[in-house]
mmCIF file of C-alpha atoms in Angstrom:
data_model
loop_
_atom_site.group_PDB
_atom_site.id
_atom_site.type_symbol
_atom_site.label_atom_id
_atom_site.label_comp_id
_atom_site.label_asym_id
_atom_site.label_seq_id
_atom_site.Cartn_x
_atom_site.Cartn_y
_atom_site.Cartn_z
ATOM 1 C CA UNK T 1 -0.743 16.332 5.352
ATOM 2 C CA UNK T 2 -4.116 16.342 6.551
ATOM 3 C CA UNK T 3 -4.597 14.060 9.685
ATOM 4 C CA UNK T 4 -7.293 13.238 11.714
ATOM 5 C CA UNK T 5 -8.503 16.755 13.276
ATOM 6 C CA UNK T 6 -7.187 18.679 9.516
ATOM 7 C CA UNK T 7 -10.154 16.037 8.248
ATOM 8 C CA UNK T 8 -12.379 17.587 10.960
ATOM 9 C CA UNK T 9 -12.303 20.844 10.647
ATOM 10 C CA UNK T 10 -13.254 19.836 6.459
ATOM 11 C CA UNK T 11 -16.194 17.955 7.694
ATOM 12 C CA UNK T 12 -16.925 19.961 10.340
ATOM 13 C CA UNK T 13 -16.759 23.541 7.626
ATOM 14 C CA UNK T 14 -18.850 21.854 4.617
ATOM 15 C CA UNK T 15 -21.567 19.841 5.659
ATOM 16 C CA UNK T 16 -23.552 22.283 6.931
ATOM 17 C CA UNK T 17 -24.005 23.090 3.112
ATOM 18 C CA UNK T 18 -23.756 19.708 1.759
ATOM 19 C CA UNK T 19 -26.622 17.417 3.514
ATOM 20 C CA UNK T 20 -28.971 17.634 1.786
ATOM 21 C CA UNK T 21 -27.652 18.980 -2.119
ATOM 22 C CA UNK T 22 -28.893 17.186 -4.894
ATOM 23 C CA UNK T 23 -26.031 17.056 -7.497
ATOM 24 C CA UNK T 24 -27.032 17.566 -10.818
ATOM 25 C CA UNK T 25 -23.109 17.446 -12.517
ATOM 26 C CA UNK T 26 -19.859 16.504 -12.244
ATOM 27 C CA UNK T 27 -16.566 17.686 -14.456
ATOM 28 C CA UNK T 28 -13.799 15.355 -14.589
ATOM 29 C CA UNK T 29 -10.413 17.745 -15.883
ATOM 30 C CA UNK T 30 -8.256 15.505 -14.058
ATOM 31 C CA UNK T 31 -8.635 11.890 -14.349
ATOM 32 C CA UNK T 32 -5.997 10.278 -12.865
ATOM 33 C CA UNK T 33 -7.946 11.611 -9.289
ATOM 34 C CA UNK T 34 -10.761 9.683 -9.441
ATOM 35 C CA UNK T 35 -9.380 5.442 -8.863
ATOM 36 C CA UNK T 36 -12.456 3.961 -8.832
ATOM 37 C CA UNK T 37 -14.846 2.964 -11.086
ATOM 38 C CA UNK T 38 -14.243 4.824 -14.649
ATOM 39 C CA UNK T 39 -13.691 8.120 -14.428
ATOM 40 C CA UNK T 40 -16.660 7.491 -16.850
ATOM 41 C CA UNK T 41 -18.804 5.167 -14.287
ATOM 42 C CA UNK T 42 -17.520 7.702 -11.846
ATOM 43 C CA UNK T 43 -19.068 10.465 -13.478
ATOM 44 C CA UNK T 44 -22.307 8.952 -13.700
ATOM 45 C CA UNK T 45 -22.838 7.596 -10.821
ATOM 46 C CA UNK T 46 -22.791 10.379 -9.012
ATOM 47 C CA UNK T 47 -24.766 12.846 -11.169
ATOM 48 C CA UNK T 48 -28.328 12.991 -9.463
ATOM 49 C CA UNK T 49 -27.645 12.274 -6.408
ATOM 50 C CA UNK T 50 -28.590 13.944 -3.688
ATOM 51 C CA UNK T 51 -26.100 14.482 -0.515
ATOM 52 C CA UNK T 52 -27.672 12.468 2.467
ATOM 53 C CA UNK T 53 -24.763 12.909 5.114
ATOM 54 C CA UNK T 54 -20.744 13.831 4.686
ATOM 55 C CA UNK T 55 -18.710 11.887 7.665
ATOM 56 C CA UNK T 56 -15.787 11.546 7.979
ATOM 57 C CA UNK T 57 -13.895 7.877 8.573
ATOM 58 C CA UNK T 58 -9.716 8.135 9.625
ATOM 59 C CA UNK T 59 -8.614 10.517 7.390
ATOM 60 C CA UNK T 60 -10.820 9.889 4.825
ATOM 61 C CA UNK T 61 -14.083 11.539 3.892
ATOM 62 C CA UNK T 62 -17.572 10.219 1.941
ATOM 63 C CA UNK T 63 -20.443 10.996 1.350
ATOM 64 C CA UNK T 64 -23.238 9.445 1.604
ATOM 65 C CA UNK T 65 -26.051 9.669 -1.180
ATOM 66 C CA UNK T 66 -30.108 9.268 -0.103
ATOM 67 C CA UNK T 67 -29.595 6.280 -2.496
ATOM 68 C CA UNK T 68 -27.744 4.269 -0.560
ATOM 69 C CA UNK T 69 -24.350 4.824 -2.827
ATOM 70 C CA UNK T 70 -21.392 6.681 -1.526
ATOM 71 C CA UNK T 71 -18.399 8.580 -2.969
ATOM 72 C CA UNK T 72 -15.191 8.786 -0.800
ATOM 73 C CA UNK T 73 -12.122 11.287 -0.420
ATOM 74 C CA UNK T 74 -8.762 10.884 0.422
ATOM 75 C CA UNK T 75 -6.849 14.162 -0.164
ATOM 76 C CA UNK T 76 -4.150 12.680 0.980
ATOM 77 C CA UNK T 77 -0.324 15.423 1.677
ATOM 78 C CA UNK T 78 -1.835 18.748 -0.753
ATOM 79 C CA UNK T 79 -5.633 17.689 -1.705
ATOM 80 C CA UNK T 80 -8.145 20.477 -0.671
ATOM 81 C CA UNK T 81 -11.719 20.490 -0.531
ATOM 82 C CA UNK T 82 -14.324 23.739 -0.808
ATOM 83 C CA UNK T 83 -17.092 24.785 -2.359
ATOM 84 C CA UNK T 84 -17.649 28.442 -4.211
ATOM 85 C CA UNK T 85 -19.877 29.525 -7.191
ATOM 86 C CA UNK T 86 -19.976 27.796 -10.233
ATOM 87 C CA UNK T 87 -19.344 30.718 -11.749
ATOM 88 C CA UNK T 88 -15.320 30.768 -10.218
ATOM 89 C CA UNK T 89 -13.188 31.603 -12.346
ATOM 90 C CA UNK T 90 -11.380 27.685 -12.205
ATOM 91 C CA UNK T 91 -7.632 27.120 -10.817
ATOM 92 C CA UNK T 92 -5.146 25.386 -12.945
ATOM 93 C CA UNK T 93 -5.377 22.499 -9.884
ATOM 94 C CA UNK T 94 -8.536 22.239 -9.554
ATOM 95 C CA UNK T 95 -9.437 19.258 -10.634
ATOM 96 C CA UNK T 96 -13.179 17.633 -9.876
ATOM 97 C CA UNK T 97 -15.813 19.651 -9.266
ATOM 98 C CA UNK T 98 -19.510 18.411 -8.442
ATOM 99 C CA UNK T 99 -22.214 21.392 -8.907
ATOM 100 C CA UNK T 100 -24.747 21.547 -6.899
ATOM 101 C CA UNK T 101 -28.105 22.817 -6.624
ATOM 102 C CA UNK T 102 -27.472 25.776 -5.277
ATOM 103 C CA UNK T 103 -25.932 27.404 -8.004
ATOM 104 C CA UNK T 104 -22.450 26.078 -6.065
ATOM 105 C CA UNK T 105 -19.745 23.505 -6.413
ATOM 106 C CA UNK T 106 -17.377 20.932 -4.603
ATOM 107 C CA UNK T 107 -14.278 21.782 -5.631
ATOM 108 C CA UNK T 108 -11.237 19.500 -4.816
ATOM 109 C CA UNK T 109 -7.943 20.473 -5.384
ATOM 110 C CA UNK T 110 -4.379 19.617 -5.249
ATOM 111 C CA UNK T 111 -1.079 20.632 -6.166
ATOM 112 C CA UNK T 112 1.036 17.389 -6.201
ATOM 113 C CA UNK T 113 -2.280 14.847 -7.828
ATOM 114 C CA UNK T 114 -2.101 12.367 -5.257
ATOM 115 C CA UNK T 115 -5.613 12.519 -3.414
ATOM 116 C CA UNK T 116 -7.695 9.823 -4.430
ATOM 117 C CA UNK T 117 -11.897 9.342 -5.494
ATOM 118 C CA UNK T 118 -14.644 6.507 -5.098
ATOM 119 C CA UNK T 119 -17.337 6.295 -5.952
ATOM 120 C CA UNK T 120 -19.030 3.351 -4.776
ATOM 121 C CA UNK T 121 -22.554 1.661 -5.416
ATOM 122 C CA UNK T 122 -25.216 0.571 -2.083
ATOM 123 C CA UNK T 123 -23.987 -3.538 -1.120
ATOM 124 C CA UNK T 124 -19.958 -2.913 -3.534
ATOM 125 C CA UNK T 125 -17.989 -3.900 -2.022
ATOM 126 C CA UNK T 126 -15.898 -0.472 -0.421
ATOM 127 C CA UNK T 127 -12.266 -0.353 -2.290
ATOM 128 C CA UNK T 128 -10.385 2.852 -0.779
ATOM 129 C CA UNK T 129 -9.352 1.318 2.155
ATOM 130 C CA UNK T 130 -11.858 2.423 4.724
ATOM 131 C CA UNK T 131 -13.612 -0.308 6.051
ATOM 132 C CA UNK T 132 -9.318 -1.229 7.423
ATOM 133 C CA UNK T 133 -9.517 0.845 9.431
ATOM 134 C CA UNK T 134 -8.710 0.478 12.705
ATOM 135 C CA UNK T 135 -10.939 1.926 15.488
ATOM 136 C CA UNK T 136 -11.491 5.829 15.636
ATOM 137 C CA UNK T 137 -9.980 7.610 18.717
ATOM 138 C CA UNK T 138 -12.626 8.648 20.243
ATOM 139 C CA UNK T 139 -15.172 6.376 19.628
ATOM 140 C CA UNK T 140 -13.449 4.547 22.809
ATOM 141 C CA UNK T 141 -12.692 0.992 21.339
ATOM 142 C CA UNK T 142 -9.251 2.341 21.382
ATOM 143 C CA UNK T 143 -8.375 1.805 24.815
ATOM 144 C CA UNK T 144 -6.430 0.749 27.440
ATOM 145 C CA UNK T 145 -6.765 -3.142 27.456
ATOM 146 C CA UNK T 146 -7.152 -3.061 22.756
ATOM 147 C CA UNK T 147 -3.330 -0.972 23.312
ATOM 148 C CA UNK T 148 -2.426 -4.362 24.940
ATOM 149 C CA UNK T 149 -3.530 -6.966 22.699
ATOM 150 C CA UNK T 150 -2.181 -4.897 19.781
ATOM 151 C CA UNK T 151 1.483 -4.398 21.413
ATOM 152 C CA UNK T 152 1.947 -7.832 24.224
ATOM 153 C CA UNK T 153 4.315 -9.786 20.955
ATOM 154 C CA UNK T 154 5.081 -6.545 19.275
ATOM 155 C CA UNK T 155 8.943 -5.392 18.682
ATOM 156 C CA UNK T 156 8.396 -2.582 16.421
ATOM 157 C CA UNK T 157 8.427 0.931 17.821
ATOM 158 C CA UNK T 158 5.304 2.346 19.055
ATOM 159 C CA UNK T 159 4.971 5.153 16.031
ATOM 160 C CA UNK T 160 5.332 2.713 14.143
ATOM 161 C CA UNK T 161 2.349 1.481 16.018
ATOM 162 C CA UNK T 162 0.182 4.425 16.189
ATOM 163 C CA UNK T 163 0.794 5.097 12.837
ATOM 164 C CA UNK T 164 -1.026 1.600 12.318
ATOM 165 C CA UNK T 165 -4.507 2.907 10.693
ATOM 166 C CA UNK T 166 -5.499 -0.655 11.167
ATOM 167 C CA UNK T 167 -5.042 -0.428 14.771
ATOM 168 C CA UNK T 168 -5.919 3.580 14.356
ATOM 169 C CA UNK T 169 -7.619 5.964 12.501
ATOM 170 C CA UNK T 170 -6.312 9.216 11.855
ATOM 171 C CA UNK T 171 -2.942 9.050 13.627
ATOM 172 C CA UNK T 172 -0.444 10.663 10.889
ATOM 173 C CA UNK T 173 3.023 11.757 11.627
ATOM 174 C CA UNK T 174 2.837 15.256 13.227
ATOM 175 C CA UNK T 175 -0.359 13.955 15.406
ATOM 176 C CA UNK T 176 1.783 10.471 16.634
ATOM 177 C CA UNK T 177 4.599 13.102 17.363
ATOM 178 C CA UNK T 178 2.484 15.215 20.055
ATOM 179 C CA UNK T 179 0.865 12.523 21.438
ATOM 180 C CA UNK T 180 3.985 10.446 22.309
ATOM 181 C CA UNK T 181 5.581 13.708 24.129
ATOM 182 C CA UNK T 182 1.747 13.796 26.172
ATOM 183 C CA UNK T 183 1.815 10.569 26.797
ATOM 184 C CA UNK T 184 6.298 10.787 28.305
ATOM 185 C CA UNK T 185 6.968 8.095 26.180
ATOM 186 C CA UNK T 186 9.622 7.472 23.667
ATOM 187 C CA UNK T 187 9.202 7.219 20.303
ATOM 188 C CA UNK T 188 11.172 4.362 19.344
ATOM 189 C CA UNK T 189 10.111 1.806 22.140
ATOM 190 C CA UNK T 190 9.304 -1.624 21.225
ATOM 191 C CA UNK T 191 5.746 -1.952 21.900
ATOM 192 C CA UNK T 192 6.257 -5.583 23.925
ATOM 193 C CA UNK T 193 8.288 -2.722 26.886
ATOM 194 C CA UNK T 194 5.174 -1.079 27.214
ATOM 195 C CA UNK T 195 3.665 -1.260 30.699
ATOM 196 C CA UNK T 196 0.525 -1.945 30.800
ATOM 197 C CA UNK T 197 0.105 1.081 32.671
ATOM 198 C CA UNK T 198 1.616 3.056 30.354
ATOM 199 C CA UNK T 199 -0.328 2.030 27.866
ATOM 200 C CA UNK T 200 -3.972 3.394 29.271
ATOM 201 C CA UNK T 201 -1.839 6.366 29.781
ATOM 202 C CA UNK T 202 -1.274 5.990 26.290
ATOM 203 C CA UNK T 203 -4.886 5.547 25.118
ATOM 204 C CA UNK T 204 -6.555 8.559 26.727
ATOM 205 C CA UNK T 205 -3.336 10.769 25.734
ATOM 206 C CA UNK T 206 -5.101 10.257 22.456
ATOM 207 C CA UNK T 207 -8.463 11.028 22.263
ATOM 208 C CA UNK T 208 -7.342 13.983 23.871
ATOM 209 C CA UNK T 209 -4.412 15.121 22.168
ATOM 210 C CA UNK T 210 -6.681 15.050 19.050
ATOM 211 C CA UNK T 211 -9.626 16.939 20.474
ATOM 212 C CA UNK T 212 -7.405 19.696 21.590
ATOM 213 C CA UNK T 213 -6.063 20.161 18.344
ATOM 214 C CA UNK T 214 -9.791 19.770 16.578
ATOM 215 C CA UNK T 215 -10.376 22.785 18.636
ATOM 216 C CA UNK T 216 -7.628 24.205 17.860
ATOM 217 C CA UNK T 217 -7.649 24.053 14.113
ATOM 218 C CA UNK T 218 -11.644 25.656 14.244
ATOM 219 C CA UNK T 219 -12.137 28.074 10.919
ATOM 220 C CA UNK T 220 -15.979 29.494 9.847
ATOM 221 C CA UNK T 221 -17.014 28.257 6.073
ATOM 222 C CA UNK T 222 -16.262 32.080 5.314
ATOM 223 C CA UNK T 223 -12.645 32.057 6.558
ATOM 224 C CA UNK T 224 -12.366 28.555 5.016
ATOM 225 C CA UNK T 225 -13.415 29.467 1.669
ATOM 226 C CA UNK T 226 -10.944 32.708 1.121
ATOM 227 C CA UNK T 227 -8.375 30.452 2.359
ATOM 228 C CA UNK T 228 -8.606 27.778 -0.052
ATOM 229 C CA UNK T 229 -9.214 25.758 2.452
ATOM 230 C CA UNK T 230 -4.940 25.574 4.072
ATOM 231 C CA UNK T 231 -5.328 27.609 6.036
ATOM 232 C CA UNK T 232 -4.783 24.525 8.837
ATOM 233 C CA UNK T 233 -4.169 26.673 12.705
ATOM 234 C CA UNK T 234 -2.428 24.161 14.919
ATOM 235 C CA UNK T 235 1.157 25.774 14.207
ATOM 236 C CA UNK T 236 1.638 27.969 16.769
ATOM 237 C CA UNK T 237 -0.191 24.910 19.412
ATOM 238 C CA UNK T 238 2.043 21.741 18.172
ATOM 239 C CA UNK T 239 4.818 21.317 21.248
ATOM 240 C CA UNK T 240 7.463 18.775 19.523
ATOM 241 C CA UNK T 241 6.831 18.171 15.619
ATOM 242 C CA UNK T 242 9.515 19.103 13.948
ATOM 243 C CA UNK T 243 11.363 21.486 16.676
ATOM 244 C CA UNK T 244 14.203 19.292 16.544
ATOM 245 C CA UNK T 245 17.545 20.869 18.640
ATOM 246 C CA UNK T 246 14.523 23.046 20.281
ATOM 247 C CA UNK T 247 14.558 23.424 24.156
ATOM 248 C CA UNK T 248 11.558 21.364 24.893
ATOM 249 C CA UNK T 249 8.704 23.962 26.291
ATOM 250 C CA UNK T 250 8.953 20.668 29.315
ATOM 251 C CA UNK T 251 11.816 20.406 30.614
ATOM 252 C CA UNK T 252 14.239 22.968 28.640
ATOM 253 C CA UNK T 253 16.069 20.071 27.040
ATOM 254 C CA UNK T 254 16.899 19.857 23.784
ATOM 255 C CA UNK T 255 14.140 18.065 21.807
ATOM 256 C CA UNK T 256 16.811 14.919 20.006
ATOM 257 C CA UNK T 257 14.376 14.014 16.266
ATOM 258 C CA UNK T 258 15.243 10.226 14.631
ATOM 259 C CA UNK T 259 14.069 8.522 11.741
ATOM 260 C CA UNK T 260 11.207 5.446 12.348
ATOM 261 C CA UNK T 261 11.056 3.453 9.203
ATOM 262 C CA UNK T 262 11.715 6.880 6.836
ATOM 263 C CA UNK T 263 9.623 9.374 8.971
ATOM 264 C CA UNK T 264 11.624 11.957 11.641
ATOM 265 C CA UNK T 265 10.256 11.933 14.296
ATOM 266 C CA UNK T 266 10.738 14.151 17.872
ATOM 267 C CA UNK T 267 10.938 13.886 21.357
ATOM 268 C CA UNK T 268 12.033 14.785 24.679
ATOM 269 C CA UNK T 269 14.739 12.674 25.717
ATOM 270 C CA UNK T 270 13.542 13.896 29.887
ATOM 271 C CA UNK T 271 10.350 13.967 29.529
ATOM 272 C CA UNK T 272 10.291 10.622 27.147
ATOM 273 C CA UNK T 273 11.348 7.651 28.644
#
């Protein structure tokens, strides 16, 4: 599932090819992808817009138009964005295509059809949920004092806290395991059991871990296009996620898998306290 590092990769790869481009036409092949407004109003609103910027907020991607209007995208589990010639064959999983004034298209494909798109006029209330997200991990606001305030009275597991998008934007199941391993904290530790020092360390590890995977996931536009935006390069660098039963890469003890809130979590019982 795309999390913050994968969404940031999409932004970095596509942004230079989108900025300044005008959307000349909008084709919607699957209306269920359009969350708001209606598919007809979505297409009419996006057509004719000039793209001023392509940004990321948490796991959300957003086209900002010169008019002040915006188009927000959430890839969910299997969504992907590519830029291809308008003459390229249309795949069976392509659901939305934004034709650009350079002869290309911004295409949205999604095997499981779980992704969503929202178009909003300038000044309209954002209904995508992106405005309700917590601070970005690398923005400086997600510091030890902030985490202390979130954890002081909470008995929920620390991993559950990290997955709460209103607490920290963009962290999912994969990178929460990696973050907690790097911080030396068990995922099932109650938030209010963490010391101020542990929370200071966790606040430092969060951006370090995510930035590490962003850099490892770097890919050029041509390679990205050839893989249809599905070739993520982080797997060889994951130390614990999905590796329950295997030896810890630090101490060699067997990694344990537990389930928290219906989500699988892997940790080292020796390295994570």
